[in-house]
Amino acid sequence: MPPHLNLYLAAPRGFCAGVDRAIKIVEMALEKWGAPVYVRHEIVHNRYVVDGLRDKGAVFVEELDECPPDRPVIFSAHGVPKAVPAEAARREMVYVDATCPLVSKVHIEAERHHQNGLQMVMIGHAGHPETVGTMGQLPDGEVLLVETPDDVATLEPRDPEKLAYVTQTTLSLDDTAEIVAALKARFPAIVGPHKEDICYATTNRQDAVKAMAPHIDALLVIGAPNSSNSKRLVEVGAKAGCSYSQLIQRATDIDWRALEGVAGIGITAGASAPEELVNEVIDAFRARFDVTLKEVETAQERVEFKVPRVLREPA
Ligand code: SF4
């Protein structure tokens, strides 16, 4: 008889509406224009998803100049600096922007503050495509990046009275609250979003991990090493008391020895990880344990985003 194991499954987990839409955009573009369709950057941060789309005829590139001008190009869900669609238009390319509408909302916010004469502070991770895209909405030097509360002390704004901030959508809620508090303490006049820019999907996935934490000793987060929201889920699990909180890409990454003797294990998945990978991990546990599966649901999600009109129109 295999040993018994309580497996807790976070809900919500996995795909968010922005990822779902971005994948649909590539699939519909392939249907409409045939292969190859070019995609600038990984459409979403998940190798399994990217490989699946590549098999259907998508070609992933890093920069626009790698795309021929006569094939459609899609911009990833993370958003792009303004210079990228401008260059595509200059080259008269057909392009579809798969930027998540919740990221576009942050772009619009940044632009509005800039037009009102405020210098922007972005709370985010240097080099992440979303940070690069949001900072690239404004001219160089107009957006100051802050990654930690300590960075706030060294900020040198043009005018401390004329500042606003935006955030990356996939940050840790608690860490971001600390940075915002540091910004407000040093720059009391700083203007922020009514509700922070961290999106509903990030918030819900982190809340579900926190609710699951008291029942589990170990947490496995299914996601890619370059997925910001997945890495934040690992941190949230560790902060909430899981002595073992680990990112895995799929079932073959599970370190079974590290889980020996653990009575309760939690599973969640980042916003770009498909449910197939969650099922694969559950099946791997079922092959070794007598599993009791319990879902910990903290929210229900009904958010859906429409694909751009160009893909809804006939070819
Ligand atoms: S994580 Fe949030 S902001 Fe990012 S694609 Fe999903 S819904 Fe959009």
PDB file of N, CA and C in Angstrom, residues 6-14 203-222 230 232-246 262-270 278 281-282 285 292-299:
ATOM      1  N   ASN A   6      -1.753  14.089   1.648  1.00  0.00           N
ATOM      2  CA  ASN A   6      -2.750  15.137   1.372  1.00  0.00           C
ATOM      3  C   ASN A   6      -2.152  16.122   0.377  1.00  0.00           C
ATOM      4  N   LEU A   7      -2.795  16.221  -0.774  1.00  0.00           N
ATOM      5  CA  LEU A   7      -2.332  17.142  -1.810  1.00  0.00           C
ATOM      6  C   LEU A   7      -3.340  18.281  -1.894  1.00  0.00           C
ATOM      7  N   TYR A   8      -2.861  19.495  -1.680  1.00  0.00           N
ATOM      8  CA  TYR A   8      -3.748  20.663  -1.727  1.00  0.00           C
ATOM      9  C   TYR A   8      -3.512  21.406  -3.034  1.00  0.00           C
ATOM     10  N   LEU A   9      -4.596  21.770  -3.675  1.00  0.00           N
ATOM     11  CA  LEU A   9      -4.511  22.401  -4.986  1.00  0.00           C
ATOM     12  C   LEU A   9      -5.081  23.814  -4.885  1.00  0.00           C
ATOM     13  N   ALA A  10      -4.249  24.791  -5.204  1.00  0.00           N
ATOM     14  CA  ALA A  10      -4.707  26.182  -5.086  1.00  0.00           C
ATOM     15  C   ALA A  10      -5.685  26.525  -6.200  1.00  0.00           C
ATOM     16  N   ALA A  11      -6.689  27.311  -5.861  1.00  0.00           N
ATOM     17  CA  ALA A  11      -7.611  27.835  -6.874  1.00  0.00           C
ATOM     18  C   ALA A  11      -7.930  29.278  -6.502  1.00  0.00           C
ATOM     19  N   PRO A  12      -7.716  30.225  -7.398  1.00  0.00           N
ATOM     20  CA  PRO A  12      -7.271  30.053  -8.782  1.00  0.00           C
ATOM     21  C   PRO A  12      -5.771  29.714  -8.878  1.00  0.00           C
ATOM     22  N   ARG A  13      -5.431  29.108 -10.017  1.00  0.00           N
ATOM     23  CA  ARG A  13      -4.047  28.807 -10.374  1.00  0.00           C
ATOM     24  C   ARG A  13      -3.972  28.864 -11.903  1.00  0.00           C
ATOM     25  N   GLY A  14      -2.746  28.890 -12.407  1.00  0.00           N
ATOM     26  CA  GLY A  14      -2.544  28.747 -13.854  1.00  0.00           C
ATOM     27  C   GLY A  14      -3.034  29.923 -14.676  1.00  0.00           C
ATOM     28  N   THR A 203      -2.873  38.767  -7.718  1.00  0.00           N
ATOM     29  CA  THR A 203      -3.446  38.877  -6.374  1.00  0.00           C
ATOM     30  C   THR A 203      -4.127  37.575  -5.965  1.00  0.00           C
ATOM     31  N   ASN A 204      -4.969  37.050  -6.830  1.00  0.00           N
ATOM     32  CA  ASN A 204      -5.726  35.841  -6.480  1.00  0.00           C
ATOM     33  C   ASN A 204      -4.823  34.632  -6.260  1.00  0.00           C
ATOM     34  N   ARG A 205      -3.775  34.493  -7.119  1.00  0.00           N
ATOM     35  CA  ARG A 205      -2.890  33.330  -6.974  1.00  0.00           C
ATOM     36  C   ARG A 205      -2.084  33.421  -5.674  1.00  0.00           C
ATOM     37  N   GLN A 206      -1.671  34.641  -5.325  1.00  0.00           N
ATOM     38  CA  GLN A 206      -0.931  34.803  -4.060  1.00  0.00           C
ATOM     39  C   GLN A 206      -1.848  34.561  -2.855  1.00  0.00           C
ATOM     40  N   ASP A 207      -3.075  35.049  -2.921  1.00  0.00           N
ATOM     41  CA  ASP A 207      -4.017  34.835  -1.810  1.00  0.00           C
ATOM     42  C   ASP A 207      -4.300  33.347  -1.603  1.00  0.00           C
ATOM     43  N   ALA A 208      -4.434  32.612  -2.713  1.00  0.00           N
ATOM     44  CA  ALA A 208      -4.731  31.170  -2.596  1.00  0.00           C
ATOM     45  C   ALA A 208      -3.569  30.439  -1.925  1.00  0.00           C
ATOM     46  N   VAL A 209      -2.333  30.835  -2.241  1.00  0.00           N
ATOM     47  CA  VAL A 209      -1.171  30.199  -1.598  1.00  0.00           C
ATOM     48  C   VAL A 209      -1.173  30.515  -0.101  1.00  0.00           C
ATOM     49  N   LYS A 210      -1.479  31.768   0.253  1.00  0.00           N
ATOM     50  CA  LYS A 210      -1.499  32.134   1.679  1.00  0.00           C
ATOM     51  C   LYS A 210      -2.555  31.313   2.430  1.00  0.00           C
ATOM     52  N   ALA A 211      -3.719  31.101   1.795  1.00  0.00           N
ATOM     53  CA  ALA A 211      -4.793  30.339   2.452  1.00  0.00           C
ATOM     54  C   ALA A 211      -4.413  28.869   2.601  1.00  0.00           C
ATOM     55  N   MET A 212      -3.623  28.375   1.667  1.00  0.00           N
ATOM     56  CA  MET A 212      -3.243  26.956   1.670  1.00  0.00           C
ATOM     57  C   MET A 212      -2.112  26.682   2.665  1.00  0.00           C
ATOM     58  N   ALA A 213      -1.302  27.719   2.917  1.00  0.00           N
ATOM     59  CA  ALA A 213      -0.054  27.558   3.677  1.00  0.00           C
ATOM     60  C   ALA A 213      -0.217  26.851   5.033  1.00  0.00           C
ATOM     61  N   PRO A 214      -1.249  27.161   5.833  1.00  0.00           N
ATOM     62  CA  PRO A 214      -1.336  26.493   7.140  1.00  0.00           C
ATOM     63  C   PRO A 214      -1.508  24.973   7.043  1.00  0.00           C
ATOM     64  N   HIS A 215      -1.958  24.466   5.898  1.00  0.00           N
ATOM     65  CA  HIS A 215      -2.210  23.019   5.759  1.00  0.00           C
ATOM     66  C   HIS A 215      -1.000  22.264   5.222  1.00  0.00           C
ATOM     67  N   ILE A 216       0.007  22.982   4.745  1.00  0.00           N
ATOM     68  CA  ILE A 216       1.068  22.285   3.989  1.00  0.00           C
ATOM     69  C   ILE A 216       2.460  22.564   4.560  1.00  0.00           C
ATOM     70  N   ASP A 217       3.363  21.599   4.288  1.00  0.00           N
ATOM     71  CA  ASP A 217       4.761  21.787   4.681  1.00  0.00           C
ATOM     72  C   ASP A 217       5.587  22.162   3.459  1.00  0.00           C
ATOM     73  N   ALA A 218       5.106  21.758   2.298  1.00  0.00           N
ATOM     74  CA  ALA A 218       5.880  22.009   1.075  1.00  0.00           C
ATOM     75  C   ALA A 218       4.957  22.553  -0.005  1.00  0.00           C
ATOM     76  N   LEU A 219       5.511  23.452  -0.812  1.00  0.00           N
ATOM     77  CA  LEU A 219       4.738  24.035  -1.916  1.00  0.00           C
ATOM     78  C   LEU A 219       5.507  23.839  -3.219  1.00  0.00           C
ATOM     79  N   LEU A 220       4.807  23.363  -4.230  1.00  0.00           N
ATOM     80  CA  LEU A 220       5.389  23.282  -5.568  1.00  0.00           C
ATOM     81  C   LEU A 220       4.644  24.267  -6.464  1.00  0.00           C
ATOM     82  N   VAL A 221       5.401  25.151  -7.087  1.00  0.00           N
ATOM     83  CA  VAL A 221       4.813  26.125  -8.004  1.00  0.00           C
ATOM     84  C   VAL A 221       5.208  25.712  -9.419  1.00  0.00           C
ATOM     85  N   ILE A 222       4.227  25.437 -10.241  1.00  0.00           N
ATOM     86  CA  ILE A 222       4.529  25.058 -11.625  1.00  0.00           C
ATOM     87  C   ILE A 222       4.644  26.344 -12.436  1.00  0.00           C
ATOM     88  N   SER A 230       5.264  33.555 -11.163  1.00  0.00           N
ATOM     89  CA  SER A 230       5.524  32.225 -10.591  1.00  0.00           C
ATOM     90  C   SER A 230       6.581  32.325  -9.490  1.00  0.00           C
ATOM     91  N   ARG A 232       7.199  34.870  -7.683  1.00  0.00           N
ATOM     92  CA  ARG A 232       6.598  35.536  -6.513  1.00  0.00           C
ATOM     93  C   ARG A 232       5.785  34.527  -5.698  1.00  0.00           C
ATOM     94  N   LEU A 233       5.140  33.561  -6.364  1.00  0.00           N
ATOM     95  CA  LEU A 233       4.354  32.555  -5.632  1.00  0.00           C
ATOM     96  C   LEU A 233       5.262  31.701  -4.747  1.00  0.00           C
ATOM     97  N   VAL A 234       6.466  31.396  -5.253  1.00  0.00           N
ATOM     98  CA  VAL A 234       7.435  30.634  -4.440  1.00  0.00           C
ATOM     99  C   VAL A 234       7.780  31.448  -3.188  1.00  0.00           C
ATOM    100  N   GLU A 235       8.034  32.740  -3.366  1.00  0.00           N
ATOM    101  CA  GLU A 235       8.392  33.602  -2.220  1.00  0.00           C
ATOM    102  C   GLU A 235       7.227  33.723  -1.239  1.00  0.00           C
ATOM    103  N   VAL A 236       6.026  33.881  -1.779  1.00  0.00           N
ATOM    104  CA  VAL A 236       4.850  34.012  -0.903  1.00  0.00           C
ATOM    105  C   VAL A 236       4.692  32.735  -0.072  1.00  0.00           C
ATOM    106  N   GLY A 237       4.896  31.566  -0.699  1.00  0.00           N
ATOM    107  CA  GLY A 237       4.804  30.283   0.015  1.00  0.00           C
ATOM    108  C   GLY A 237       5.833  30.221   1.141  1.00  0.00           C
ATOM    109  N   ALA A 238       7.072  30.615   0.839  1.00  0.00           N
ATOM    110  CA  ALA A 238       8.138  30.561   1.852  1.00  0.00           C
ATOM    111  C   ALA A 238       7.818  31.522   2.999  1.00  0.00           C
ATOM    112  N   LYS A 239       7.359  32.722   2.655  1.00  0.00           N
ATOM    113  CA  LYS A 239       7.038  33.727   3.695  1.00  0.00           C
ATOM    114  C   LYS A 239       5.871  33.273   4.562  1.00  0.00           C
ATOM    115  N   ALA A 240       4.946  32.511   3.934  1.00  0.00           N
ATOM    116  CA  ALA A 240       3.750  32.073   4.674  1.00  0.00           C
ATOM    117  C   ALA A 240       4.039  30.831   5.514  1.00  0.00           C
ATOM    118  N   GLY A 241       5.284  30.350   5.492  1.00  0.00           N
ATOM    119  CA  GLY A 241       5.651  29.285   6.419  1.00  0.00           C
ATOM    120  C   GLY A 241       5.987  27.936   5.814  1.00  0.00           C
ATOM    121  N   CYS A 242       5.990  27.798   4.492  1.00  0.00           N
ATOM    122  CA  CYS A 242       6.353  26.502   3.897  1.00  0.00           C
ATOM    123  C   CYS A 242       7.869  26.352   3.986  1.00  0.00           C
ATOM    124  N   SER A 243       8.308  25.302   4.655  1.00  0.00           N
ATOM    125  CA  SER A 243       9.763  25.146   4.810  1.00  0.00           C
ATOM    126  C   SER A 243      10.401  24.775   3.468  1.00  0.00           C
ATOM    127  N   TYR A 244       9.590  24.235   2.564  1.00  0.00           N
ATOM    128  CA  TYR A 244      10.098  23.896   1.234  1.00  0.00           C
ATOM    129  C   TYR A 244       9.157  24.517   0.218  1.00  0.00           C
ATOM    130  N   SER A 245       9.654  25.468  -0.541  1.00  0.00           N
ATOM    131  CA  SER A 245       8.821  26.139  -1.544  1.00  0.00           C
ATOM    132  C   SER A 245       9.644  26.195  -2.823  1.00  0.00           C
ATOM    133  N   GLN A 246       9.177  25.519  -3.839  1.00  0.00           N
ATOM    134  CA  GLN A 246      10.046  25.254  -4.991  1.00  0.00           C
ATOM    135  C   GLN A 246       9.317  25.479  -6.321  1.00  0.00           C
ATOM    136  N   VAL A 262       6.978  14.324   4.204  1.00  0.00           N
ATOM    137  CA  VAL A 262       6.080  15.483   4.251  1.00  0.00           C
ATOM    138  C   VAL A 262       4.631  14.989   4.164  1.00  0.00           C
ATOM    139  N   ALA A 263       3.759  15.497   5.044  1.00  0.00           N
ATOM    140  CA  ALA A 263       2.382  14.974   5.085  1.00  0.00           C
ATOM    141  C   ALA A 263       1.415  15.771   4.204  1.00  0.00           C
ATOM    142  N   GLY A 264       1.695  17.061   4.028  1.00  0.00           N
ATOM    143  CA  GLY A 264       0.802  17.904   3.222  1.00  0.00           C
ATOM    144  C   GLY A 264       1.605  18.705   2.218  1.00  0.00           C
ATOM    145  N   ILE A 265       1.231  18.588   0.958  1.00  0.00           N
ATOM    146  CA  ILE A 265       1.951  19.308  -0.107  1.00  0.00           C
ATOM    147  C   ILE A 265       0.951  20.161  -0.873  1.00  0.00           C
ATOM    148  N   GLY A 266       1.332  21.384  -1.173  1.00  0.00           N
ATOM    149  CA  GLY A 266       0.482  22.277  -1.958  1.00  0.00           C
ATOM    150  C   GLY A 266       0.997  22.403  -3.376  1.00  0.00           C
ATOM    151  N   ILE A 267       0.065  22.538  -4.297  1.00  0.00           N
ATOM    152  CA  ILE A 267       0.434  22.734  -5.703  1.00  0.00           C
ATOM    153  C   ILE A 267      -0.297  23.973  -6.212  1.00  0.00           C
ATOM    154  N   THR A 268       0.453  24.817  -6.902  1.00  0.00           N
ATOM    155  CA  THR A 268      -0.177  25.910  -7.636  1.00  0.00           C
ATOM    156  C   THR A 268       0.568  26.073  -8.956  1.00  0.00           C
ATOM    157  N   ALA A 269       0.082  26.974  -9.794  1.00  0.00           N
ATOM    158  CA  ALA A 269       0.723  27.190 -11.088  1.00  0.00           C
ATOM    159  C   ALA A 269       0.675  28.671 -11.404  1.00  0.00           C
ATOM    160  N   GLY A 270       1.765  29.173 -11.956  1.00  0.00           N
ATOM    161  CA  GLY A 270       1.837  30.576 -12.351  1.00  0.00           C
ATOM    162  C   GLY A 270       0.873  30.867 -13.486  1.00  0.00           C
ATOM    163  N   VAL A 278      -0.272  20.859 -14.589  1.00  0.00           N
ATOM    164  CA  VAL A 278      -0.775  20.617 -13.230  1.00  0.00           C
ATOM    165  C   VAL A 278      -1.225  19.158 -13.135  1.00  0.00           C
ATOM    166  N   VAL A 281       1.643  16.764 -12.882  1.00  0.00           N
ATOM    167  CA  VAL A 281       2.245  16.719 -11.538  1.00  0.00           C
ATOM    168  C   VAL A 281       1.361  15.900 -10.593  1.00  0.00           C
ATOM    169  N   ILE A 282       0.049  16.096 -10.661  1.00  0.00           N
ATOM    170  CA  ILE A 282      -0.858  15.320  -9.788  1.00  0.00           C
ATOM    171  C   ILE A 282      -0.704  13.824 -10.099  1.00  0.00           C
ATOM    172  N   PHE A 285       2.283  12.329  -8.485  1.00  0.00           N
ATOM    173  CA  PHE A 285       2.067  12.050  -7.061  1.00  0.00           C
ATOM    174  C   PHE A 285       1.218  10.789  -6.889  1.00  0.00           C
ATOM    175  N   THR A 292      -4.994  12.058  -1.314  1.00  0.00           N
ATOM    176  CA  THR A 292      -6.290  12.719  -1.114  1.00  0.00           C
ATOM    177  C   THR A 292      -6.122  14.148  -1.632  1.00  0.00           C
ATOM    178  N   LEU A 293      -6.928  14.481  -2.642  1.00  0.00           N
ATOM    179  CA  LEU A 293      -6.783  15.787  -3.290  1.00  0.00           C
ATOM    180  C   LEU A 293      -7.815  16.768  -2.727  1.00  0.00           C
ATOM    181  N   LYS A 294      -7.336  17.918  -2.252  1.00  0.00           N
ATOM    182  CA  LYS A 294      -8.258  18.921  -1.700  1.00  0.00           C
ATOM    183  C   LYS A 294      -7.984  20.252  -2.377  1.00  0.00           C
ATOM    184  N   GLU A 295      -9.043  20.852  -2.934  1.00  0.00           N
ATOM    185  CA  GLU A 295      -8.855  22.149  -3.572  1.00  0.00           C
ATOM    186  C   GLU A 295      -9.093  23.261  -2.542  1.00  0.00           C
ATOM    187  N   VAL A 296      -8.188  24.238  -2.509  1.00  0.00           N
ATOM    188  CA  VAL A 296      -8.368  25.396  -1.623  1.00  0.00           C
ATOM    189  C   VAL A 296      -8.725  26.580  -2.514  1.00  0.00           C
ATOM    190  N   GLU A 297     -10.007  26.905  -2.536  1.00  0.00           N
ATOM    191  CA  GLU A 297     -10.464  27.955  -3.453  1.00  0.00           C
ATOM    192  C   GLU A 297     -10.711  29.254  -2.687  1.00  0.00           C
ATOM    193  N   THR A 298     -10.045  30.322  -3.124  1.00  0.00           N
ATOM    194  CA  THR A 298     -10.222  31.611  -2.447  1.00  0.00           C
ATOM    195  C   THR A 298     -10.935  32.632  -3.331  1.00  0.00           C
ATOM    196  N   ALA A 299     -11.059  32.324  -4.617  1.00  0.00           N
ATOM    197  CA  ALA A 299     -11.762  33.257  -5.522  1.00  0.00           C
ATOM    198  C   ALA A 299     -12.181  32.508  -6.773  1.00  0.00           C
TER     199      ALA A 299
END
